[in-house]
C-alpha cells in the first residue's frame, strides 16, 4: 500500500465560529491551522476564502491573502484551491483560483443537492472549467458526490481536457447526496480507472468511520472542519485534532503517512510546478 495522504478541508463555505469556535476564517487563522495540521501529518490543504464579515467569497484577492499567509508558515505543503459555487456562480470567478496556478484545485464534475441549495455544475460549465485546468496545467481533484460524476470525468479525459492519472475525492454523507456508507465507498473506489488515486471526505458523523475504511482499503483521507465540526464523542473538533486522530488510526493498523514530496509522487504532481503560485500572489 502507498503511504497515506492526509488532506485537510480547513474552512469551507458553511461553517461559522458560532457552529464551532475553532473554524479558521482569516488568512492568519487559516495559516496557523495549516502549520498545526502539517506538524500532525497533513500534506494537502483544500482552501476557501472568506470576506471581512466571514462570508464565503470568490474575491481572488482573498485567495491570494490566504496563499501568502500559508506559504509563509508552511512552504512545502500542497495547496488545493476551491472552485465551489456557494460563494458565487460566476464562471470566471470560480475559475480564477485555478489561474493562480496552485498545484491542485477542486473540480466537481456534476450537479447535486446540498442542504438548502442545488450545487450546480452544468455540462457547459464543466467543459469550460476543464479547459482552464488544461490551459494552466493545474491538477484537478475530482469531487465525486454521485457516481455519474466519475463518468463525466472520464468523458473529459477522453476529450483530452484532463489527463490521467486522475485523482478522485468521494464526498459521502452530505444530506441530499450519496450516503456515507462503506458499501458506497467500496463501489466508488472500484468504479474508477486503474492507476487513479482516491480519497474520501465523509461528511459529519461519516468522517472518521469512512477515513478509517479508506486507511485499510488503500485510499487516502480528507478531514477538516469544512466537512465535520465534531469529534465522535460530540465535542467540538479542531482541524489539527482531526488530523491527529487519523494519524493515530493509521499507525494502529500499520499504514505510514506520506510527506509532501511523497504525496506529490503518489498523485503524479510535477515538482517543478510546486511554486508557480508564488509568481501570481505578489
Ligand atoms: Zn470545499
PDB file of C-alpha atoms and ligand atoms in Angstrom:
ATOM      1  CA  UNK A   1       0.000   0.000   0.000  1.00  0.00           C
ATOM      2  CA  UNK A   2       1.159   3.529  -0.740  1.00  0.00           C
ATOM      3  CA  UNK A   3       1.684   5.844   2.196  1.00  0.00           C
ATOM      4  CA  UNK A   4      -1.407   7.727   3.363  1.00  0.00           C
ATOM      5  CA  UNK A   5      -2.049  11.234   2.044  1.00  0.00           C
ATOM      6  CA  UNK A   6      -3.964  13.339   4.547  1.00  0.00           C
ATOM      7  CA  UNK A   7      -5.899  16.306   3.169  1.00  0.00           C
ATOM      8  CA  UNK A   8      -7.471  18.975   5.348  1.00  0.00           C
ATOM      9  CA  UNK A   9     -10.532  20.943   4.251  1.00  0.00           C
ATOM     10  CA  UNK A  10      -9.898  23.775   6.672  1.00  0.00           C
ATOM     11  CA  UNK A  11     -12.779  26.237   6.381  1.00  0.00           C
ATOM     12  CA  UNK A  12     -15.286  25.568   3.585  1.00  0.00           C
ATOM     13  CA  UNK A  13     -18.127  27.964   2.873  1.00  0.00           C
ATOM     14  CA  UNK A  14     -20.678  26.997   5.512  1.00  0.00           C
ATOM     15  CA  UNK A  15     -19.077  26.657   8.985  1.00  0.00           C
ATOM     16  CA  UNK A  16     -19.081  29.675  11.304  1.00  0.00           C
ATOM     17  CA  UNK A  17     -17.448  30.397  14.648  1.00  0.00           C
ATOM     18  CA  UNK A  18     -20.916  30.083  16.187  1.00  0.00           C
ATOM     19  CA  UNK A  19     -21.068  26.481  14.990  1.00  0.00           C
ATOM     20  CA  UNK A  20     -17.513  25.748  16.139  1.00  0.00           C
ATOM     21  CA  UNK A  21     -15.181  28.403  17.580  1.00  0.00           C
ATOM     22  CA  UNK A  22     -12.156  26.674  16.028  1.00  0.00           C
ATOM     23  CA  UNK A  23     -13.138  27.277  12.373  1.00  0.00           C
ATOM     24  CA  UNK A  24     -10.281  29.276  10.796  1.00  0.00           C
ATOM     25  CA  UNK A  25     -11.689  32.257   8.899  1.00  0.00           C
ATOM     26  CA  UNK A  26      -8.959  34.887   8.447  1.00  0.00           C
ATOM     27  CA  UNK A  27      -5.742  34.302   6.493  1.00  0.00           C
ATOM     28  CA  UNK A  28      -3.796  34.280   9.772  1.00  0.00           C
ATOM     29  CA  UNK A  29      -6.108  31.710  11.354  1.00  0.00           C
ATOM     30  CA  UNK A  30      -6.007  29.557   8.240  1.00  0.00           C
ATOM     31  CA  UNK A  31      -2.201  29.664   8.063  1.00  0.00           C
ATOM     32  CA  UNK A  32      -1.907  28.838  11.769  1.00  0.00           C
ATOM     33  CA  UNK A  33      -4.143  25.808  11.295  1.00  0.00           C
ATOM     34  CA  UNK A  34      -2.160  24.669   8.241  1.00  0.00           C
ATOM     35  CA  UNK A  35       1.039  24.735  10.298  1.00  0.00           C
ATOM     36  CA  UNK A  36      -0.550  22.764  13.145  1.00  0.00           C
ATOM     37  CA  UNK A  37      -2.066  20.205  10.763  1.00  0.00           C
ATOM     38  CA  UNK A  38       1.214  19.867   8.839  1.00  0.00           C
ATOM     39  CA  UNK A  39       3.021  19.230  12.124  1.00  0.00           C
ATOM     40  CA  UNK A  40       0.469  16.497  12.828  1.00  0.00           C
ATOM     41  CA  UNK A  41       0.989  14.819   9.428  1.00  0.00           C
ATOM     42  CA  UNK A  42      -1.292  16.503   6.857  1.00  0.00           C
ATOM     43  CA  UNK A  43       0.220  17.451   3.495  1.00  0.00           C
ATOM     44  CA  UNK A  44      -2.598  18.641   1.241  1.00  0.00           C
ATOM     45  CA  UNK A  45      -4.791  21.652   2.047  1.00  0.00           C
ATOM     46  CA  UNK A  46      -8.152  22.444   0.461  1.00  0.00           C
ATOM     47  CA  UNK A  47      -8.564  26.213   0.773  1.00  0.00           C
ATOM     48  CA  UNK A  48     -11.597  28.507   0.533  1.00  0.00           C
ATOM     49  CA  UNK A  49     -11.779  32.275   1.072  1.00  0.00           C
ATOM     50  CA  UNK A  50     -13.983  34.411   3.333  1.00  0.00           C
ATOM     51  CA  UNK A  51     -14.611  38.155   3.251  1.00  0.00           C
ATOM     52  CA  UNK A  52     -14.184  40.625   6.137  1.00  0.00           C
ATOM     53  CA  UNK A  53     -17.566  39.563   7.535  1.00  0.00           C
ATOM     54  CA  UNK A  54     -16.605  35.906   7.426  1.00  0.00           C
ATOM     55  CA  UNK A  55     -18.864  35.173   4.460  1.00  0.00           C
ATOM     56  CA  UNK A  56     -17.731  32.960   1.568  1.00  0.00           C
ATOM     57  CA  UNK A  57     -16.233  34.923  -1.307  1.00  0.00           C
ATOM     58  CA  UNK A  58     -14.699  34.293  -4.719  1.00  0.00           C
ATOM     59  CA  UNK A  59     -12.689  37.534  -4.429  1.00  0.00           C
ATOM     60  CA  UNK A  60      -9.330  36.455  -5.803  1.00  0.00           C
ATOM     61  CA  UNK A  61      -7.505  38.917  -3.532  1.00  0.00           C
ATOM     62  CA  UNK A  62      -8.792  36.949  -0.523  1.00  0.00           C
ATOM     63  CA  UNK A  63      -7.476  33.733  -2.033  1.00  0.00           C
ATOM     64  CA  UNK A  64      -4.114  35.405  -2.570  1.00  0.00           C
ATOM     65  CA  UNK A  65      -4.008  36.546   1.065  1.00  0.00           C
ATOM     66  CA  UNK A  66      -4.653  33.009   2.232  1.00  0.00           C
ATOM     67  CA  UNK A  67      -1.984  31.588  -0.053  1.00  0.00           C
ATOM     68  CA  UNK A  68       0.587  34.190   1.033  1.00  0.00           C
ATOM     69  CA  UNK A  69      -0.067  33.509   4.700  1.00  0.00           C
ATOM     70  CA  UNK A  70       0.141  29.732   4.224  1.00  0.00           C
ATOM     71  CA  UNK A  71       3.304  29.854   2.089  1.00  0.00           C
ATOM     72  CA  UNK A  72       4.989  31.907   4.795  1.00  0.00           C
ATOM     73  CA  UNK A  73       4.484  29.314   7.520  1.00  0.00           C
ATOM     74  CA  UNK A  74       4.299  26.073   5.510  1.00  0.00           C
ATOM     75  CA  UNK A  75       6.120  26.466   2.183  1.00  0.00           C
ATOM     76  CA  UNK A  76       6.224  22.731   1.411  1.00  0.00           C
ATOM     77  CA  UNK A  77       2.577  21.692   1.684  1.00  0.00           C
ATOM     78  CA  UNK A  78       0.396  21.081  -1.383  1.00  0.00           C
ATOM     79  CA  UNK A  79      -2.271  23.723  -1.939  1.00  0.00           C
ATOM     80  CA  UNK A  80      -5.610  22.896  -3.476  1.00  0.00           C
ATOM     81  CA  UNK A  81      -7.876  25.897  -4.030  1.00  0.00           C
ATOM     82  CA  UNK A  82     -11.655  25.549  -4.172  1.00  0.00           C
ATOM     83  CA  UNK A  83     -13.727  26.224  -7.288  1.00  0.00           C
ATOM     84  CA  UNK A  84     -17.001  25.638  -5.402  1.00  0.00           C
ATOM     85  CA  UNK A  85     -20.182  27.572  -6.107  1.00  0.00           C
ATOM     86  CA  UNK A  86     -21.549  28.610  -2.718  1.00  0.00           C
ATOM     87  CA  UNK A  87     -19.659  31.900  -2.840  1.00  0.00           C
ATOM     88  CA  UNK A  88     -20.987  32.806  -6.296  1.00  0.00           C
ATOM     89  CA  UNK A  89     -21.970  31.320  -9.631  1.00  0.00           C
ATOM     90  CA  UNK A  90     -19.898  33.454 -11.981  1.00  0.00           C
ATOM     91  CA  UNK A  91     -17.874  31.116 -14.207  1.00  0.00           C
ATOM     92  CA  UNK A  92     -14.795  33.318 -14.465  1.00  0.00           C
ATOM     93  CA  UNK A  93     -14.742  33.990 -10.731  1.00  0.00           C
ATOM     94  CA  UNK A  94     -14.999  30.267  -9.992  1.00  0.00           C
ATOM     95  CA  UNK A  95     -12.129  29.553 -12.399  1.00  0.00           C
ATOM     96  CA  UNK A  96      -9.844  32.299 -11.094  1.00  0.00           C
ATOM     97  CA  UNK A  97      -8.398  30.252  -8.196  1.00  0.00           C
ATOM     98  CA  UNK A  98      -7.160  27.753 -10.831  1.00  0.00           C
ATOM     99  CA  UNK A  99      -5.489  30.614 -12.700  1.00  0.00           C
ATOM    100  CA  UNK A 100      -3.429  31.405  -9.585  1.00  0.00           C
ATOM    101  CA  UNK A 101      -1.569  28.176 -10.503  1.00  0.00           C
ATOM    102  CA  UNK A 102      -1.865  26.217  -7.261  1.00  0.00           C
ATOM    103  CA  UNK A 103      -0.602  22.639  -7.522  1.00  0.00           C
ATOM    104  CA  UNK A 104      -4.209  21.458  -7.392  1.00  0.00           C
ATOM    105  CA  UNK A 105      -7.770  22.771  -7.429  1.00  0.00           C
ATOM    106  CA  UNK A 106     -11.090  21.082  -6.755  1.00  0.00           C
ATOM    107  CA  UNK A 107     -13.350  20.198  -9.685  1.00  0.00           C
ATOM    108  CA  UNK A 108     -16.891  18.864  -9.175  1.00  0.00           C
ATOM    109  CA  UNK A 109     -17.939  17.141 -12.403  1.00  0.00           C
ATOM    110  CA  UNK A 110     -21.707  17.210 -11.926  1.00  0.00           C
ATOM    111  CA  UNK A 111     -24.637  18.701 -10.010  1.00  0.00           C
ATOM    112  CA  UNK A 112     -26.338  17.519  -6.846  1.00  0.00           C
ATOM    113  CA  UNK A 113     -28.453  18.775  -3.960  1.00  0.00           C
ATOM    114  CA  UNK A 114     -26.772  20.049  -0.817  1.00  0.00           C
ATOM    115  CA  UNK A 115     -28.541  21.460   2.265  1.00  0.00           C
ATOM    116  CA  UNK A 116     -30.597  24.416   1.033  1.00  0.00           C
ATOM    117  CA  UNK A 117     -29.119  24.606  -2.467  1.00  0.00           C
ATOM    118  CA  UNK A 118     -28.638  22.909  -5.791  1.00  0.00           C
ATOM    119  CA  UNK A 119     -24.884  22.594  -6.262  1.00  0.00           C
ATOM    120  CA  UNK A 120     -24.965  23.489  -9.916  1.00  0.00           C
ATOM    121  CA  UNK A 121     -22.242  22.389 -12.319  1.00  0.00           C
ATOM    122  CA  UNK A 122     -23.799  22.331 -15.785  1.00  0.00           C
ATOM    123  CA  UNK A 123     -22.215  20.366 -18.642  1.00  0.00           C
ATOM    124  CA  UNK A 124     -21.229  23.710 -20.206  1.00  0.00           C
ATOM    125  CA  UNK A 125     -19.554  24.918 -17.005  1.00  0.00           C
ATOM    126  CA  UNK A 126     -17.756  21.605 -16.528  1.00  0.00           C
ATOM    127  CA  UNK A 127     -16.389  21.795 -20.071  1.00  0.00           C
ATOM    128  CA  UNK A 128     -15.307  25.412 -19.501  1.00  0.00           C
ATOM    129  CA  UNK A 129     -13.556  24.655 -16.216  1.00  0.00           C
ATOM    130  CA  UNK A 130     -11.859  21.582 -17.698  1.00  0.00           C
ATOM    131  CA  UNK A 131     -10.462  23.905 -20.370  1.00  0.00           C
ATOM    132  CA  UNK A 132      -8.993  26.140 -17.657  1.00  0.00           C
ATOM    133  CA  UNK A 133      -7.363  23.126 -15.989  1.00  0.00           C
ATOM    134  CA  UNK A 134      -5.870  22.147 -19.351  1.00  0.00           C
ATOM    135  CA  UNK A 135      -4.609  25.671 -20.113  1.00  0.00           C
ATOM    136  CA  UNK A 136      -2.984  26.098 -16.717  1.00  0.00           C
ATOM    137  CA  UNK A 137      -1.657  22.568 -16.182  1.00  0.00           C
ATOM    138  CA  UNK A 138      -3.187  22.526 -12.680  1.00  0.00           C
ATOM    139  CA  UNK A 139      -4.161  19.064 -11.452  1.00  0.00           C
ATOM    140  CA  UNK A 140      -7.851  18.727 -10.617  1.00  0.00           C
ATOM    141  CA  UNK A 141      -9.124  16.818  -7.618  1.00  0.00           C
ATOM    142  CA  UNK A 142     -12.368  15.431  -8.974  1.00  0.00           C
ATOM    143  CA  UNK A 143     -15.042  15.805  -6.311  1.00  0.00           C
ATOM    144  CA  UNK A 144     -17.498  12.943  -6.637  1.00  0.00           C
ATOM    145  CA  UNK A 145     -20.834  13.299  -4.830  1.00  0.00           C
ATOM    146  CA  UNK A 146     -22.631  10.851  -7.136  1.00  0.00           C
ATOM    147  CA  UNK A 147     -21.487   8.037  -9.419  1.00  0.00           C
ATOM    148  CA  UNK A 148     -22.254   9.938 -12.634  1.00  0.00           C
ATOM    149  CA  UNK A 149     -19.539  12.426 -11.763  1.00  0.00           C
ATOM    150  CA  UNK A 150     -16.960   9.674 -12.385  1.00  0.00           C
ATOM    151  CA  UNK A 151     -18.378   9.116 -15.875  1.00  0.00           C
ATOM    152  CA  UNK A 152     -18.305  12.846 -16.582  1.00  0.00           C
ATOM    153  CA  UNK A 153     -14.616  12.967 -15.596  1.00  0.00           C
ATOM    154  CA  UNK A 154     -13.827  10.023 -17.873  1.00  0.00           C
ATOM    155  CA  UNK A 155     -15.605  11.820 -20.719  1.00  0.00           C
ATOM    156  CA  UNK A 156     -13.390  14.885 -20.159  1.00  0.00           C
ATOM    157  CA  UNK A 157     -10.340  12.632 -20.148  1.00  0.00           C
ATOM    158  CA  UNK A 158     -11.459  11.092 -23.454  1.00  0.00           C
ATOM    159  CA  UNK A 159     -11.800  14.597 -24.912  1.00  0.00           C
ATOM    160  CA  UNK A 160      -8.208  15.328 -23.823  1.00  0.00           C
ATOM    161  CA  UNK A 161      -9.273  18.052 -21.360  1.00  0.00           C
ATOM    162  CA  UNK A 162      -7.946  16.352 -18.229  1.00  0.00           C
ATOM    163  CA  UNK A 163      -5.076  13.933 -18.074  1.00  0.00           C
ATOM    164  CA  UNK A 164      -4.513  10.681 -16.218  1.00  0.00           C
ATOM    165  CA  UNK A 165      -3.647   9.696 -13.576  1.00  0.00           C
ATOM    166  CA  UNK A 166      -6.894  11.137 -12.213  1.00  0.00           C
ATOM    167  CA  UNK A 167      -7.364  11.862  -8.528  1.00  0.00           C
ATOM    168  CA  UNK A 168     -10.879  11.484  -7.117  1.00  0.00           C
ATOM    169  CA  UNK A 169     -12.300  12.604  -3.784  1.00  0.00           C
ATOM    170  CA  UNK A 170     -15.501  10.802  -2.812  1.00  0.00           C
ATOM    171  CA  UNK A 171     -17.695  13.157  -0.799  1.00  0.00           C
ATOM    172  CA  UNK A 172     -20.115  10.930   1.069  1.00  0.00           C
ATOM    173  CA  UNK A 173     -22.809  11.580   3.625  1.00  0.00           C
ATOM    174  CA  UNK A 174     -23.866  15.100   2.626  1.00  0.00           C
ATOM    175  CA  UNK A 175     -27.637  15.483   3.160  1.00  0.00           C
ATOM    176  CA  UNK A 176     -29.282  15.268  -0.282  1.00  0.00           C
ATOM    177  CA  UNK A 177     -26.436  13.265  -1.764  1.00  0.00           C
ATOM    178  CA  UNK A 178     -24.875   9.790  -1.665  1.00  0.00           C
ATOM    179  CA  UNK A 179     -24.983   8.265   1.853  1.00  0.00           C
ATOM    180  CA  UNK A 180     -21.750   7.798   3.787  1.00  0.00           C
ATOM    181  CA  UNK A 181     -21.529   4.018   3.888  1.00  0.00           C
ATOM    182  CA  UNK A 182     -18.530   1.744   3.416  1.00  0.00           C
ATOM    183  CA  UNK A 183     -20.586  -0.070   0.760  1.00  0.00           C
ATOM    184  CA  UNK A 184     -20.809   3.148  -1.288  1.00  0.00           C
ATOM    185  CA  UNK A 185     -17.119   3.876  -0.765  1.00  0.00           C
ATOM    186  CA  UNK A 186     -16.195   0.392  -1.995  1.00  0.00           C
ATOM    187  CA  UNK A 187     -18.457   0.751  -5.028  1.00  0.00           C
ATOM    188  CA  UNK A 188     -16.998   4.156  -5.991  1.00  0.00           C
ATOM    189  CA  UNK A 189     -13.394   3.118  -5.405  1.00  0.00           C
ATOM    190  CA  UNK A 190     -13.939   0.137  -7.725  1.00  0.00           C
ATOM    191  CA  UNK A 191     -15.590   2.358 -10.361  1.00  0.00           C
ATOM    192  CA  UNK A 192     -12.544   4.480 -11.236  1.00  0.00           C
ATOM    193  CA  UNK A 193      -9.893   3.547 -13.808  1.00  0.00           C
ATOM    194  CA  UNK A 194      -6.816   1.571 -12.745  1.00  0.00           C
ATOM    195  CA  UNK A 195      -3.924   3.888 -11.914  1.00  0.00           C
ATOM    196  CA  UNK A 196      -6.222   6.543 -10.413  1.00  0.00           C
ATOM    197  CA  UNK A 197      -5.854   7.661  -6.807  1.00  0.00           C
ATOM    198  CA  UNK A 198      -8.706   8.450  -4.452  1.00  0.00           C
ATOM    199  CA  UNK A 199      -9.528   9.913  -1.073  1.00  0.00           C
ATOM    200  CA  UNK A 200     -12.723  10.041   0.912  1.00  0.00           C
ATOM    201  CA  UNK A 201     -14.357  13.040   2.562  1.00  0.00           C
ATOM    202  CA  UNK A 202     -17.022  11.754   4.926  1.00  0.00           C
ATOM    203  CA  UNK A 203     -19.475  14.435   5.976  1.00  0.00           C
ATOM    204  CA  UNK A 204     -20.283  14.965   9.668  1.00  0.00           C
ATOM    205  CA  UNK A 205     -20.521  11.677  11.595  1.00  0.00           C
ATOM    206  CA  UNK A 206     -19.371   9.772   8.494  1.00  0.00           C
ATOM    207  CA  UNK A 207     -15.953  11.455   8.543  1.00  0.00           C
ATOM    208  CA  UNK A 208     -13.936   9.308  10.931  1.00  0.00           C
ATOM    209  CA  UNK A 209     -15.559   5.932  10.086  1.00  0.00           C
ATOM    210  CA  UNK A 210     -15.007   6.451   6.333  1.00  0.00           C
ATOM    211  CA  UNK A 211     -11.469   7.728   6.937  1.00  0.00           C
ATOM    212  CA  UNK A 212     -10.807   4.523   8.864  1.00  0.00           C
ATOM    213  CA  UNK A 213     -12.199   2.455   5.971  1.00  0.00           C
ATOM    214  CA  UNK A 214     -10.055   4.322   3.432  1.00  0.00           C
ATOM    215  CA  UNK A 215      -6.935   3.761   5.518  1.00  0.00           C
ATOM    216  CA  UNK A 216      -7.333  -0.032   5.360  1.00  0.00           C
ATOM    217  CA  UNK A 217      -8.605  -0.017   1.732  1.00  0.00           C
ATOM    218  CA  UNK A 218      -5.507   1.758   0.424  1.00  0.00           C
ATOM    219  CA  UNK A 219      -7.227   5.050  -0.323  1.00  0.00           C
ATOM    220  CA  UNK A 220      -6.427   8.453   1.104  1.00  0.00           C
ATOM    221  CA  UNK A 221      -8.245  10.652   3.597  1.00  0.00           C
ATOM    222  CA  UNK A 222      -9.740  14.137   3.734  1.00  0.00           C
ATOM    223  CA  UNK A 223     -10.791  15.501   7.098  1.00  0.00           C
ATOM    224  CA  UNK A 224     -11.432  19.003   8.383  1.00  0.00           C
ATOM    225  CA  UNK A 225     -13.996  21.413   9.733  1.00  0.00           C
ATOM    226  CA  UNK A 226     -15.457  22.090   6.256  1.00  0.00           C
ATOM    227  CA  UNK A 227     -16.827  18.548   6.347  1.00  0.00           C
ATOM    228  CA  UNK A 228     -17.312  17.854  10.033  1.00  0.00           C
ATOM    229  CA  UNK A 229     -17.458  20.054  13.129  1.00  0.00           C
ATOM    230  CA  UNK A 230     -17.483  17.469  15.906  1.00  0.00           C
ATOM    231  CA  UNK A 231     -15.486  14.555  17.228  1.00  0.00           C
ATOM    232  CA  UNK A 232     -17.233  11.190  17.509  1.00  0.00           C
ATOM    233  CA  UNK A 233     -17.937  11.966  21.209  1.00  0.00           C
ATOM    234  CA  UNK A 234     -19.829  15.132  20.178  1.00  0.00           C
ATOM    235  CA  UNK A 235     -17.264  17.667  21.378  1.00  0.00           C
ATOM    236  CA  UNK A 236     -16.107  20.481  19.025  1.00  0.00           C
ATOM    237  CA  UNK A 237     -13.352  19.298  16.691  1.00  0.00           C
ATOM    238  CA  UNK A 238     -10.244  21.183  15.579  1.00  0.00           C
ATOM    239  CA  UNK A 239      -8.557  20.680  12.224  1.00  0.00           C
ATOM    240  CA  UNK A 240      -5.330  19.539  13.864  1.00  0.00           C
ATOM    241  CA  UNK A 241      -7.221  17.279  16.277  1.00  0.00           C
ATOM    242  CA  UNK A 242      -8.904  15.521  13.341  1.00  0.00           C
ATOM    243  CA  UNK A 243      -5.531  15.008  11.642  1.00  0.00           C
ATOM    244  CA  UNK A 244      -4.026  13.642  14.855  1.00  0.00           C
ATOM    245  CA  UNK A 245      -6.896  11.181  15.146  1.00  0.00           C
ATOM    246  CA  UNK A 246      -6.409   9.918  11.571  1.00  0.00           C
ATOM    247  CA  UNK A 247      -2.662   9.565  12.128  1.00  0.00           C
ATOM    248  CA  UNK A 248      -3.288   7.519  15.295  1.00  0.00           C
ATOM    249  CA  UNK A 249      -5.712   5.204  13.486  1.00  0.00           C
ATOM    250  CA  UNK A 250      -3.293   4.766  10.557  1.00  0.00           C
ATOM    251  CA  UNK A 251      -0.419   3.941  12.908  1.00  0.00           C
ATOM    252  CA  UNK A 252      -2.523   1.361  14.746  1.00  0.00           C
ATOM    253  CA  UNK A 253      -3.115  -0.543  11.507  1.00  0.00           C
ATOM    254  CA  UNK A 254       0.405  -0.075  10.134  1.00  0.00           C
ATOM    255  CA  UNK A 255      -0.276   2.479   7.381  1.00  0.00           C
ATOM    256  CA  UNK A 256       2.515   5.012   7.061  1.00  0.00           C
ATOM    257  CA  UNK A 257       1.898   8.719   6.488  1.00  0.00           C
ATOM    258  CA  UNK A 258       3.102  10.441   3.296  1.00  0.00           C
ATOM    259  CA  UNK A 259       5.345  13.511   3.383  1.00  0.00           C
ATOM    260  CA  UNK A 260       4.521  16.361   0.971  1.00  0.00           C
ATOM    261  CA  UNK A 261       7.031  15.097  -1.615  1.00  0.00           C
ATOM    262  CA  UNK A 262       5.851  11.510  -1.251  1.00  0.00           C
ATOM    263  CA  UNK A 263       2.295  12.759  -1.788  1.00  0.00           C
ATOM    264  CA  UNK A 264       3.423  14.613  -4.931  1.00  0.00           C
ATOM    265  CA  UNK A 265       4.872  11.379  -6.312  1.00  0.00           C
ATOM    266  CA  UNK A 266       1.758   9.353  -5.435  1.00  0.00           C
ATOM    267  CA  UNK A 267      -0.522  11.959  -7.061  1.00  0.00           C
ATOM    268  CA  UNK A 268       1.699  12.385 -10.117  1.00  0.00           C
ATOM    269  CA  UNK A 269       2.272  16.089  -9.412  1.00  0.00           C
ATOM    270  CA  UNK A 270       5.172  17.709 -11.254  1.00  0.00           C
ATOM    271  CA  UNK A 271       7.580  19.011  -8.547  1.00  0.00           C
ATOM    272  CA  UNK A 272       8.636  21.767 -10.957  1.00  0.00           C
ATOM    273  CA  UNK A 273       5.150  23.287 -10.581  1.00  0.00           C
ATOM    274  CA  UNK A 274       5.333  23.456  -6.787  1.00  0.00           C
ATOM    275  CA  UNK A 275       5.956  27.188  -6.555  1.00  0.00           C
ATOM    276  CA  UNK A 276       4.349  28.531  -9.734  1.00  0.00           C
ATOM    277  CA  UNK A 277       1.744  30.116  -7.484  1.00  0.00           C
ATOM    278  CA  UNK A 278       4.355  32.462  -5.962  1.00  0.00           C
ATOM    279  CA  UNK A 279       4.511  34.413  -9.233  1.00  0.00           C
ATOM    280  CA  UNK A 280       0.755  35.074  -9.041  1.00  0.00           C
ATOM    281  CA  UNK A 281       0.324  36.258  -5.466  1.00  0.00           C
ATOM    282  CA  UNK A 282       2.592  39.345  -5.404  1.00  0.00           C
TER     283      UNK A 282
HETATM  284 ZN1  LIG B   1     -14.523  22.973  -0.269  1.00  0.00          ZN
END
